[in-house]
Short mmCIF file of C-alpha atoms and ligand atoms in Angstrom, two decimals:
data_model
loop_
_atom_site.label_atom_id
_atom_site.label_comp_id
_atom_site.label_asym_id
_atom_site.label_seq_id
_atom_site.Cartn_x
_atom_site.Cartn_y
_atom_site.Cartn_z
CA UNK A 6 75.91 51.47 27.21
CA UNK A 7 73.15 51.39 29.92
CA UNK A 8 73.21 50.31 33.55
CA UNK A 9 73.47 46.79 34.08
CA UNK A 10 70.66 44.82 36.24
CA UNK A 11 71.24 45.17 39.83
CA UNK A 12 72.64 42.10 42.02
CA UNK A 13 73.65 41.34 45.44
CA UNK A 14 76.84 39.50 46.52
CA UNK A 15 76.45 35.83 46.21
CA UNK A 16 74.84 36.13 42.76
CA UNK A 17 75.69 34.62 39.70
CA UNK A 18 75.40 34.82 36.03
CA UNK A 19 75.19 32.22 32.86
CA UNK A 20 77.68 32.87 30.38
CA UNK A 21 76.40 31.73 26.78
CA UNK A 22 79.49 30.18 25.14
CA UNK A 23 80.16 29.01 21.55
CA UNK A 24 79.03 26.01 20.91
CA UNK A 25 75.65 26.57 22.69
CA UNK A 26 77.71 25.96 26.31
CA UNK A 27 75.76 27.73 28.95
CA UNK A 28 78.09 28.17 32.13
CA UNK A 29 77.50 29.68 35.40
CA UNK A 30 80.19 31.84 37.27
CA UNK A 31 79.61 33.73 40.28
CA UNK A 32 80.02 37.46 40.10
CA UNK A 33 83.27 38.77 41.97
CA UNK A 34 83.24 42.82 41.76
CA UNK A 35 81.13 45.53 43.52
CA UNK A 36 77.90 44.87 43.32
CA UNK A 37 76.99 48.91 43.68
CA UNK A 38 78.59 49.57 40.56
CA UNK A 39 76.20 49.24 37.65
CA UNK A 40 78.74 49.50 35.05
CA UNK A 41 80.29 46.21 34.93
CA UNK A 42 79.88 42.36 35.89
CA UNK A 43 83.11 40.80 36.77
CA UNK A 44 83.80 36.97 37.13
CA UNK A 45 86.92 35.04 37.59
CA UNK A 46 87.32 32.03 35.49
CA UNK A 47 89.92 29.50 36.40
CA UNK A 48 90.83 27.24 33.53
CA UNK A 49 89.61 23.53 34.02
CA UNK A 50 92.05 21.30 31.29
CA UNK A 51 89.78 18.37 32.53
CA UNK A 52 86.56 20.07 32.69
CA UNK A 53 83.41 20.34 30.56
CA UNK A 54 84.67 22.70 28.01
CA UNK A 55 83.33 25.92 29.51
CA UNK A 56 86.19 27.46 30.92
CA UNK A 57 88.82 26.71 28.13
CA UNK A 58 85.94 28.17 25.76
CA UNK A 59 86.36 31.34 27.86
CA UNK A 60 90.08 31.38 28.07
CA UNK A 61 90.74 30.47 24.16
CA UNK A 62 87.85 32.52 22.62
CA UNK A 63 86.77 35.16 24.56
CA UNK A 64 89.20 38.17 23.77
CA UNK A 65 88.59 41.98 24.88
CA UNK A 66 85.49 43.63 23.42
CA UNK A 67 83.91 40.01 22.21
CA UNK A 68 80.15 40.66 22.83
CA UNK A 69 78.53 37.98 25.05
CA UNK A 70 75.15 37.01 25.93
CA UNK A 71 74.54 36.70 30.11
CA UNK A 72 71.88 35.97 31.60
CA UNK A 73 70.45 38.28 34.51
CA UNK A 74 71.87 37.99 37.97
CA UNK A 75 70.18 34.88 39.89
CA UNK A 76 71.15 34.43 43.67
CA UNK A 77 71.05 31.06 45.29
CA UNK A 78 73.81 32.21 47.73
CA UNK A 79 72.41 35.00 49.76
CA UNK A 80 74.57 37.14 51.96
CA UNK A 81 72.24 37.22 54.95
CA UNK A 82 72.16 39.42 57.93
CA UNK A 83 74.56 38.09 60.77
CA UNK A 84 76.83 39.65 63.36
CA UNK A 85 79.69 38.16 61.97
CA UNK A 86 81.01 35.96 59.00
CA UNK A 87 82.93 33.26 58.45
CA UNK A 88 84.06 32.89 55.01
CA UNK A 89 86.02 29.59 53.66
CA UNK A 90 87.04 29.48 50.14
CA UNK A 91 88.77 26.57 48.38
CA UNK A 92 90.65 27.77 44.74
CA UNK A 93 88.40 30.01 42.75
CA UNK A 94 85.37 29.63 45.16
CA UNK A 95 87.14 32.49 46.29
CA UNK A 96 84.93 34.82 43.54
CA UNK A 97 81.54 34.92 45.39
CA UNK A 98 83.27 35.56 48.68
CA UNK A 99 85.00 38.56 47.36
CA UNK A 100 81.48 40.37 46.83
CA UNK A 101 80.41 39.07 50.51
CA UNK A 102 83.79 40.78 51.85
CA UNK A 103 83.30 43.90 50.38
CA UNK A 104 79.52 44.22 51.67
CA UNK A 105 80.76 42.84 55.28
CA UNK A 106 83.33 45.69 55.15
CA UNK A 107 80.85 48.56 54.11
CA UNK A 108 78.49 46.90 56.92
CA UNK A 109 81.30 47.32 59.21
CA UNK A 110 80.78 43.90 60.39
CA UNK A 111 83.65 41.38 61.76
CA UNK A 112 84.65 38.74 59.34
CA UNK A 113 87.41 36.25 58.62
CA UNK A 114 88.42 34.40 55.59
CA UNK A 115 90.33 31.02 55.57
CA UNK A 116 91.26 30.71 51.89
CA UNK A 117 93.01 27.70 50.61
CA UNK A 118 94.56 26.73 46.99
CA UNK A 119 97.14 24.76 45.51
CA UNK A 120 99.91 27.22 45.74
CA UNK A 121 100.18 31.08 46.28
CA UNK A 122 100.63 31.26 42.64
CA UNK A 123 97.56 29.47 41.58
CA UNK A 124 95.72 31.20 44.33
CA UNK A 125 93.48 34.25 42.63
CA UNK A 126 92.77 37.77 43.96
CA UNK A 127 95.62 37.95 46.52
CA UNK A 128 96.32 41.56 45.85
CA UNK A 129 92.82 42.47 46.29
CA UNK A 130 92.81 40.50 50.09
CA UNK A 131 96.17 42.07 51.00
CA UNK A 132 95.01 45.21 52.49
CA UNK A 133 92.26 43.16 54.88
CA UNK A 134 95.85 41.90 56.78
CA UNK A 135 95.18 39.53 59.13
CA UNK A 136 91.44 38.84 58.91
CA UNK A 137 92.51 36.95 55.78
CA UNK A 138 94.51 33.55 56.50
CA UNK A 139 96.21 31.98 53.49
CA UNK A 140 96.42 28.45 53.35
CA UNK A 141 98.87 27.41 50.19
CA UNK A 142 99.00 23.47 49.93
CA UNK A 143 102.22 23.31 49.12
CA UNK A 144 103.68 25.14 51.98
CA UNK A 145 100.97 24.46 54.92
CA UNK A 146 99.02 21.51 53.95
CA UNK A 147 95.25 21.71 54.13
CA UNK A 148 92.86 24.06 55.60
CA UNK A 149 92.76 23.41 59.31
CA UNK A 150 88.64 23.37 59.88
CA UNK A 151 89.21 21.67 63.14
CA UNK A 152 90.58 24.81 64.35
CA UNK A 153 88.08 27.28 62.95
CA UNK A 154 85.01 24.99 63.37
CA UNK A 155 85.59 23.11 66.28
CA UNK A 156 83.89 25.49 68.95
CA UNK A 157 80.36 26.97 67.44
CA UNK A 158 79.73 30.33 67.62
CA UNK A 159 76.04 32.14 68.14
CA UNK A 160 75.13 34.74 65.63
CA UNK A 161 77.64 33.94 63.02
CA UNK A 162 76.99 32.64 59.52
CA UNK A 163 79.57 30.42 57.83
CA UNK A 164 79.50 30.90 53.79
CA UNK A 165 81.87 28.39 51.99
CA UNK A 166 82.53 27.83 48.13
CA UNK A 167 84.88 25.67 46.54
CA UNK A 168 85.65 21.83 45.50
CA UNK A 169 83.19 19.18 47.00
CA UNK A 170 85.78 17.72 48.87
CA UNK A 171 85.88 21.00 50.82
CA UNK A 172 81.98 21.13 50.92
CA UNK A 173 81.64 18.21 52.19
CA UNK A 174 84.43 18.67 55.05
CA UNK A 175 82.83 21.93 56.39
CA UNK A 176 79.36 20.24 56.19
CA UNK A 177 80.77 17.75 58.80
CA UNK A 178 82.69 19.79 60.96
CA UNK A 179 80.36 22.46 61.39
CA UNK A 180 77.20 20.02 62.16
CA UNK A 181 77.09 20.89 65.93
CA UNK A 182 76.75 24.59 64.98
CA UNK A 183 73.48 26.31 65.40
CA UNK A 184 71.06 25.00 62.47
CA UNK A 185 71.14 27.21 59.36
CA UNK A 186 74.67 28.57 60.31
CA UNK A 187 75.99 27.13 57.26
CA UNK A 188 75.87 28.52 53.55
CA UNK A 189 77.14 26.42 50.84
CA UNK A 190 77.72 27.45 47.15
CA UNK A 191 77.93 24.25 44.27
CA UNK A 192 78.49 24.66 40.97
CA UNK A 193 79.05 20.80 40.50
CA UNK A 194 76.29 18.42 41.88
CA UNK A 195 76.34 16.86 45.16
CA UNK A 196 76.35 13.40 45.07
CA UNK A 197 72.90 11.59 45.76
CA UNK A 198 73.25 8.22 46.85
CA UNK A 199 69.91 6.36 46.53
CA UNK A 200 68.97 2.79 47.73
CA UNK A 201 66.28 2.27 45.37
CA UNK A 202 65.69 2.31 41.43
CA UNK A 203 63.39 5.36 40.44
CA UNK A 204 59.97 4.64 39.74
CA UNK A 205 57.70 6.46 37.36
CA UNK A 206 55.43 8.95 38.90
CA UNK A 207 52.16 11.65 37.83
CA UNK A 208 52.82 15.10 37.88
CA UNK A 209 49.75 17.60 37.40
CA UNK A 210 50.79 21.07 36.03
CA UNK A 211 48.18 23.61 37.30
CA UNK A 212 48.94 26.45 35.13
CA UNK A 213 49.07 24.69 31.75
CA UNK A 214 46.62 22.21 32.92
CA UNK A 215 48.33 19.09 31.65
CA UNK A 216 49.26 15.79 33.88
CA UNK A 217 51.86 14.24 32.54
CA UNK A 218 53.88 10.59 33.52
CA UNK A 219 57.20 10.53 34.33
CA UNK A 220 59.14 7.56 33.62
CA UNK A 221 61.78 6.30 35.57
CA UNK A 222 64.41 7.03 33.29
CA UNK A 223 63.81 10.85 32.54
CA UNK A 224 63.26 14.16 34.49
CA UNK A 225 59.80 16.38 35.43
CA UNK A 226 61.82 18.70 33.24
CA UNK A 227 62.36 16.12 30.24
CA UNK A 228 58.67 15.31 30.63
CA UNK A 229 57.32 18.62 30.66
CA UNK A 230 59.08 19.72 27.41
CA UNK A 231 58.22 16.49 25.51
CA UNK A 232 54.67 17.30 26.44
CA UNK A 233 55.03 21.08 25.42
CA UNK A 234 54.87 22.93 28.87
CA UNK A 235 56.62 25.84 28.93
CA UNK A 236 59.96 25.42 31.30
CA UNK A 237 63.36 27.06 31.12
CA UNK A 238 66.61 25.53 32.53
CA UNK A 239 70.23 25.86 32.14
CA UNK A 240 72.72 23.62 34.03
CA UNK A 241 70.21 20.57 34.18
CA UNK A 242 71.94 18.85 37.23
CA UNK A 243 70.38 20.78 40.54
CA UNK A 244 72.92 23.56 40.65
CA UNK A 245 71.41 26.99 39.10
CA UNK A 246 67.93 27.11 40.34
CA UNK A 247 66.67 28.16 36.78
CA UNK A 248 63.90 25.30 36.74
CA UNK A 249 62.61 26.32 40.42
CA UNK A 250 59.11 25.38 40.14
CA UNK A 251 56.17 26.07 43.02
CA UNK A 252 55.39 22.77 44.62
CA UNK A 253 51.52 22.90 45.12
CA UNK A 254 50.95 19.23 46.91
CA UNK A 255 52.69 16.18 47.16
CA UNK A 256 56.25 14.68 48.56
CA UNK A 257 59.08 15.90 46.91
CA UNK A 258 62.24 13.66 46.84
CA UNK A 259 64.87 16.63 46.64
CA UNK A 260 68.20 15.80 44.65
CA UNK A 261 69.15 19.49 44.19
CA UNK A 262 72.51 21.14 45.49
CA UNK A 263 70.72 24.58 45.94
CA UNK A 264 67.77 24.22 48.59
CA UNK A 265 69.07 24.17 52.39
CA UNK A 266 67.95 21.27 54.48
CA UNK A 267 65.09 23.74 56.05
CA UNK A 268 64.12 24.75 52.16
CA UNK A 269 63.94 21.34 51.14
CA UNK A 270 61.73 20.19 54.01
CA UNK A 271 59.31 23.18 53.99
CA UNK A 272 58.48 21.73 50.18
CA UNK A 273 57.27 25.02 48.88
CA UNK A 274 59.52 24.62 45.66
CA UNK A 275 61.46 21.91 43.97
CA UNK A 276 64.09 21.95 40.92
CA UNK A 277 62.43 19.90 38.21
CA UNK A 278 65.66 18.83 36.48
CA UNK A 279 66.64 16.46 39.28
CA UNK A 280 64.35 16.24 42.19
CA UNK A 281 61.22 13.50 41.75
CA UNK A 282 58.07 12.34 43.52
CA UNK A 283 58.28 10.19 46.89
CA UNK A 284 55.90 8.47 48.82
CA UNK A 285 53.77 5.05 48.39
CA UNK A 286 51.59 6.71 45.45
CA UNK A 287 53.82 9.52 44.34
CA UNK A 288 52.26 12.35 42.54
CA UNK A 289 53.17 15.92 42.73
CA UNK A 290 51.00 19.00 41.51
CA UNK A 291 53.00 21.60 40.30
CA UNK A 292 52.61 25.45 39.55
CA UNK A 293 53.55 25.45 35.70
FE1 LIG B 17 69.30 24.38 36.79
FE2 LIG B 17 67.47 22.99 37.22
S1 LIG B 17 68.14 23.55 35.75
S2 LIG B 17 68.67 23.80 38.66
#
């Protein structure tokens, strides 16, 4: 009955579904409207069950618990924007387009999907005319990333959301753009290739004044829970940001799919569900 907590474009919420499933979905509506949160959920028959639970069990007026909005895909200030969406990855982009329009910014959207029929929100995008380039794969093939990313453009931010293959292709093809031009949203963890086995290491938690040994086959999050240290988590695969923890000292082997390369290099925070210590005598001091 009251106003919903406010959010900014790029934010997502957790939906608490049947069977204690917690799933993250981007907010795709108008962030200036405090009366509703809108999400767009594609039914994924081969998924882990979250989208099927939504489609099968949520009917109109079913109460549902959701988290506060969190934002790992912030809409930052730029002169112009290039949005690239694959499939249901269009959802956070819709809120960004609305904000870019509100600010009178120049923007372009490249939106690919399997077929026109399977591409969500086309009617909502239609009034934007040729700012929007639709690429249904059955008619036009894959997105032509070379033509949009071939020449780097200053003062332009690229926002991309979609399947892992698209994210990787956009990362590769925009590598020559100015540092920090690309912002990605991952809901599935990126593949981290390691050339060595994980080793145990020590972690000291300053707030709880406890030290734990994290074994080779557990995460810092697991070790902290085992020791009764207060930690919250959701995805436990480095994609949601819930477990982000301040790093007081130590070298981190960042394995999350959220922090940018610059943020990982700055080493100020880490996702303790996936990232570990690195170095010769690995030890981390964390603020928890
Ligand atoms: Fe989601 Fe760690 S619990 S990033």
